[in-house]
Amino acid sequence: MSAEQSLPHHRLPPDALAELIRGEGGPAALDLLLRAERSRRLLLLRMLDDTTDLGPAWDLLSAAQQHHPTAVNDLLMYPQTGMWLATTLRRLRGKEPQDEPPLWVVLGHFAALAAAAALRAKLDFAIQVPVRHGRVPLPTLGCAMLPVSEPWATATVRSRSGQTVVAVPGCEVAVPTDPGTAGPGWHPLHHVSVGPAERRLETVLDDVDPYRTYPRPTEPRPLSEETAAHWRRTLERAWAVLLRELPETAAAMRSGLLSLTPTAARERFRPRSVSAGDAFGGIEASEPDDAAQLAATLVHEFQHTKLGGLLHLAPLLTPAPEGTGELWYAPWRDDPRPLEGLLQGIYAFAGIARFWNAHRVAPSAHSPLAHFEFALWRAQTATAIEQVHRHPRCTPLGRALLVALRDQCAQWLAEPVPKEPLALARLCADDHAARWRAHHRRPPAAAVRAAVHAWQRGASGPPASLAAEPEVVPDPSARWLDSLAVLVRYRLSATADDRRPDAAATEVTGALSGDALLAAGEATAARHAYTAHLKAEPEAAGAWAGLGRALAAENTEPTAAHLLSRHPERARAVHQALLRVTDSPPDPVRLAAWLGSPPA
């Protein structure tokens, strides 16, 4: 193919690219990403058409395109359409689980897309679509509910002269003339419009599209009207926060936040949210504690959306050499992460730090908590960047992005934060890192054996070999490493008469009694609680790390505190090895002090 015949490429001009690598990006940059995403969806659709016979659904979609191209474009750009396309192609290539739903149901979703397009184009048509556990979702419109007992079946969507029904033998559901209104057996998609007219966010609360949850599809679960109304009110308040404090981000969200999938509330201060590169513009989020938390969640996942769009245009990393499995510390995760995942987190949490920096000075903010969040996430993002900003797998664009975010973090780290939230943020950042090391770092086995022998013979310190770089070995039991930070959030948001640490500990899954005491500033009591816990459960990684933080706060055993704060994995490994050879394990503080002594 000659240069004149080559396909055009999407390109980001320097100013838009500069915005995105700084973690920003206004409406113009988002528009460029959306155009590129549209081309990508069209290519995926062509690949699917080349792979399988889409039959009458293709013809119906083509007819809808001729009559109402905007409707077809809206369906094409709907986040769940992108997720379905990518999932289906992976399924056809054997790269997705081949269990339920059956492949014919997965492929049949295209017929539901075509039916939705034809209905919006006001065409006369009839087409068979899948029934999923008694429900027939029509993307961007709603869901018909039918008395079908089989998990997977078919129904006919039929439209004549503006009258549409979804039918199975013996039953049919009429789709209202305005599909956005409820009717017998018809559950409409919740369209939401919030904010002033000139800065309005228009999106949907999607509770019915099977591909609204990421990365695995789930069956429709319609929200109650009460729950949907609660989400609308919370989104209204969150949007007001974003308009006031991050107006440029909000302006970009107006074109790039296309759907929000609500899920059930989780434990306080532990929201869950998900987005996917294949579902550009879609966010799945648990019911938030408040509007500020939802605003932060929207920023977080919108960062992933922007980075996903950028990655569809240019790589930030070169492929990993075959056979390598490098894993890194991500300060917002319990588990070690590959470089690709860490980069995603860095970009997302830079956005979180930016949000809290703006929110902490707002008149309506809960300032101590907001200051804490800013101080914590600027530090955690900087920690992650320092690990990898010179990594050899970074492309020039990847290096530029990390340098820009590193410079931004340096500016944030220079900003003043009040004393108490700053100290608590440092405590929580150090604690999370220590807990992660205690779980996932493994000192060399030979060095641990040598340390046991040295201890038993009364050597003045451990062998030098114990200081060798420990291996990263993922520990599947590592969970709730953020417990101390959650407890601190309880402390900072509590009223003066509601700060009993034992009360907060009962609310936080995974929290130890020592964690609650440490979060309350009771270092000596926390030390006693951690040592008692280790006597009962010597392998408890969190107790080893927490003991280090308690000793540091108490300032009575500096050598032991330093060792447990920096290298709790050494104490844990040597203590466990000693348990295997003696009936009287050493005192944890005494052992940590010995391990922190100069090598013998």
PDB file of N, CA, C and O in Angstrom, residues 268-269 290 356 359-360 365-375 421 485-486 488-493:
ATOM      1  N   ARG A 268     -17.423   1.321  55.622  1.00  0.00           N
ATOM      2  CA  ARG A 268     -17.112   2.745  55.626  1.00  0.00           C
ATOM      3  C   ARG A 268     -15.622   2.985  55.349  1.00  0.00           C
ATOM      4  O   ARG A 268     -14.767   2.264  55.862  1.00  0.00           O
ATOM      5  N   PHE A 269     -15.346   3.986  54.542  1.00  0.00           N
ATOM      6  CA  PHE A 269     -13.989   4.382  54.129  1.00  0.00           C
ATOM      7  C   PHE A 269     -13.309   3.346  53.247  1.00  0.00           C
ATOM      8  O   PHE A 269     -12.119   3.462  52.972  1.00  0.00           O
ATOM      9  N   ASP A 290     -20.272   9.496  51.234  1.00  0.00           N
ATOM     10  CA  ASP A 290     -20.738  10.880  51.124  1.00  0.00           C
ATOM     11  C   ASP A 290     -20.355  11.420  49.752  1.00  0.00           C
ATOM     12  O   ASP A 290     -19.732  10.729  48.931  1.00  0.00           O
ATOM     13  N   TRP A 356      -7.864  16.020  46.542  1.00  0.00           N
ATOM     14  CA  TRP A 356      -7.864  16.353  47.972  1.00  0.00           C
ATOM     15  C   TRP A 356      -7.135  17.660  48.250  1.00  0.00           C
ATOM     16  O   TRP A 356      -7.468  18.375  49.200  1.00  0.00           O
ATOM     17  N   HIS A 359      -9.831  20.076  47.577  1.00  0.00           N
ATOM     18  CA  HIS A 359     -10.979  19.949  48.479  1.00  0.00           C
ATOM     19  C   HIS A 359     -10.650  20.388  49.904  1.00  0.00           C
ATOM     20  O   HIS A 359     -11.539  20.877  50.613  1.00  0.00           O
ATOM     21  N   ARG A 360      -9.399  20.244  50.315  1.00  0.00           N
ATOM     22  CA  ARG A 360      -9.072  20.519  51.720  1.00  0.00           C
ATOM     23  C   ARG A 360      -9.206  21.995  52.075  1.00  0.00           C
ATOM     24  O   ARG A 360      -9.309  22.343  53.256  1.00  0.00           O
ATOM     25  N   ALA A 365     -15.469  21.556  53.341  1.00  0.00           N
ATOM     26  CA  ALA A 365     -14.696  20.331  53.561  1.00  0.00           C
ATOM     27  C   ALA A 365     -14.544  20.037  55.050  1.00  0.00           C
ATOM     28  O   ALA A 365     -14.537  20.938  55.889  1.00  0.00           O
ATOM     29  N   HIS A 366     -14.417  18.745  55.359  1.00  0.00           N
ATOM     30  CA  HIS A 366     -14.043  18.331  56.705  1.00  0.00           C
ATOM     31  C   HIS A 366     -12.518  18.387  56.735  1.00  0.00           C
ATOM     32  O   HIS A 366     -11.837  17.429  56.401  1.00  0.00           O
ATOM     33  N   SER A 367     -11.995  19.533  57.126  1.00  0.00           N
ATOM     34  CA  SER A 367     -10.583  19.829  56.874  1.00  0.00           C
ATOM     35  C   SER A 367      -9.581  18.834  57.439  1.00  0.00           C
ATOM     36  O   SER A 367      -8.652  18.445  56.735  1.00  0.00           O
ATOM     37  N   PRO A 368      -9.671  18.389  58.706  1.00  0.00           N
ATOM     38  CA  PRO A 368      -8.650  17.447  59.184  1.00  0.00           C
ATOM     39  C   PRO A 368      -8.562  16.184  58.324  1.00  0.00           C
ATOM     40  O   PRO A 368      -7.468  15.734  57.980  1.00  0.00           O
ATOM     41  N   LEU A 369      -9.714  15.645  57.964  1.00  0.00           N
ATOM     42  CA  LEU A 369      -9.718  14.443  57.141  1.00  0.00           C
ATOM     43  C   LEU A 369      -9.205  14.745  55.736  1.00  0.00           C
ATOM     44  O   LEU A 369      -8.431  13.972  55.158  1.00  0.00           O
ATOM     45  N   ALA A 370      -9.611  15.869  55.160  1.00  0.00           N
ATOM     46  CA  ALA A 370      -9.166  16.225  53.810  1.00  0.00           C
ATOM     47  C   ALA A 370      -7.667  16.487  53.780  1.00  0.00           C
ATOM     48  O   ALA A 370      -6.971  16.095  52.831  1.00  0.00           O
ATOM     49  N   HIS A 371      -7.140  17.156  54.786  1.00  0.00           N
ATOM     50  CA  HIS A 371      -5.692  17.366  54.871  1.00  0.00           C
ATOM     51  C   HIS A 371      -4.963  16.021  54.961  1.00  0.00           C
ATOM     52  O   HIS A 371      -3.909  15.826  54.339  1.00  0.00           O
ATOM     53  N   PHE A 372      -5.505  15.114  55.762  1.00  0.00           N
ATOM     54  CA  PHE A 372      -4.906  13.779  55.891  1.00  0.00           C
ATOM     55  C   PHE A 372      -4.881  13.065  54.545  1.00  0.00           C
ATOM     56  O   PHE A 372      -3.848  12.492  54.152  1.00  0.00           O
ATOM     57  N   GLU A 373      -6.008  13.076  53.821  1.00  0.00           N
ATOM     58  CA  GLU A 373      -6.062  12.382  52.537  1.00  0.00           C
ATOM     59  C   GLU A 373      -5.038  12.959  51.565  1.00  0.00           C
ATOM     60  O   GLU A 373      -4.353  12.220  50.849  1.00  0.00           O
ATOM     61  N   PHE A 374      -4.936  14.273  51.513  1.00  0.00           N
ATOM     62  CA  PHE A 374      -3.953  14.890  50.618  1.00  0.00           C
ATOM     63  C   PHE A 374      -2.532  14.484  51.006  1.00  0.00           C
ATOM     64  O   PHE A 374      -1.736  14.077  50.149  1.00  0.00           O
ATOM     65  N   ALA A 375      -2.209  14.598  52.292  1.00  0.00           N
ATOM     66  CA  ALA A 375      -0.852  14.262  52.733  1.00  0.00           C
ATOM     67  C   ALA A 375      -0.536  12.795  52.478  1.00  0.00           C
ATOM     68  O   ALA A 375       0.590  12.446  52.090  1.00  0.00           O
ATOM     69  N   PRO A 421      -2.825  15.964  61.029  1.00  0.00           N
ATOM     70  CA  PRO A 421      -3.063  15.111  59.859  1.00  0.00           C
ATOM     71  C   PRO A 421      -1.777  14.744  59.125  1.00  0.00           C
ATOM     72  O   PRO A 421      -1.678  13.650  58.556  1.00  0.00           O
ATOM     73  N   ALA A 485      -5.023   3.168  58.356  1.00  0.00           N
ATOM     74  CA  ALA A 485      -5.516   4.381  57.711  1.00  0.00           C
ATOM     75  C   ALA A 485      -7.030   4.521  57.877  1.00  0.00           C
ATOM     76  O   ALA A 485      -7.542   5.632  58.085  1.00  0.00           O
ATOM     77  N   VAL A 486      -7.750   3.418  57.796  1.00  0.00           N
ATOM     78  CA  VAL A 486      -9.207   3.477  57.989  1.00  0.00           C
ATOM     79  C   VAL A 486      -9.533   3.906  59.417  1.00  0.00           C
ATOM     80  O   VAL A 486     -10.418   4.744  59.653  1.00  0.00           O
ATOM     81  N   VAL A 488      -7.670   5.711  61.354  1.00  0.00           N
ATOM     82  CA  VAL A 488      -7.339   7.140  61.465  1.00  0.00           C
ATOM     83  C   VAL A 488      -8.462   7.987  60.866  1.00  0.00           C
ATOM     84  O   VAL A 488      -8.814   9.050  61.402  1.00  0.00           O
ATOM     85  N   ARG A 489      -9.056   7.530  59.780  1.00  0.00           N
ATOM     86  CA  ARG A 489     -10.185   8.274  59.201  1.00  0.00           C
ATOM     87  C   ARG A 489     -11.353   8.326  60.186  1.00  0.00           C
ATOM     88  O   ARG A 489     -12.032   9.353  60.295  1.00  0.00           O
ATOM     89  N   TYR A 490     -11.588   7.226  60.882  1.00  0.00           N
ATOM     90  CA  TYR A 490     -12.616   7.251  61.931  1.00  0.00           C
ATOM     91  C   TYR A 490     -12.265   8.312  62.978  1.00  0.00           C
ATOM     92  O   TYR A 490     -13.124   9.085  63.422  1.00  0.00           O
ATOM     93  N   ARG A 491     -11.006   8.336  63.383  1.00  0.00           N
ATOM     94  CA  ARG A 491     -10.576   9.289  64.420  1.00  0.00           C
ATOM     95  C   ARG A 491     -10.774  10.728  63.955  1.00  0.00           C
ATOM     96  O   ARG A 491     -11.297  11.565  64.706  1.00  0.00           O
ATOM     97  N   LEU A 492     -10.375  11.022  62.730  1.00  0.00           N
ATOM     98  CA  LEU A 492     -10.432  12.404  62.253  1.00  0.00           C
ATOM     99  C   LEU A 492     -11.855  12.863  61.944  1.00  0.00           C
ATOM    100  O   LEU A 492     -12.111  14.069  61.914  1.00  0.00           O
ATOM    101  N   SER A 493     -12.739  11.927  61.693  1.00  0.00           N
ATOM    102  CA  SER A 493     -14.118  12.312  61.368  1.00  0.00           C
ATOM    103  C   SER A 493     -15.062  12.156  62.544  1.00  0.00           C
ATOM    104  O   SER A 493     -16.240  12.496  62.436  1.00  0.00           O
TER     105      SER A 493
END
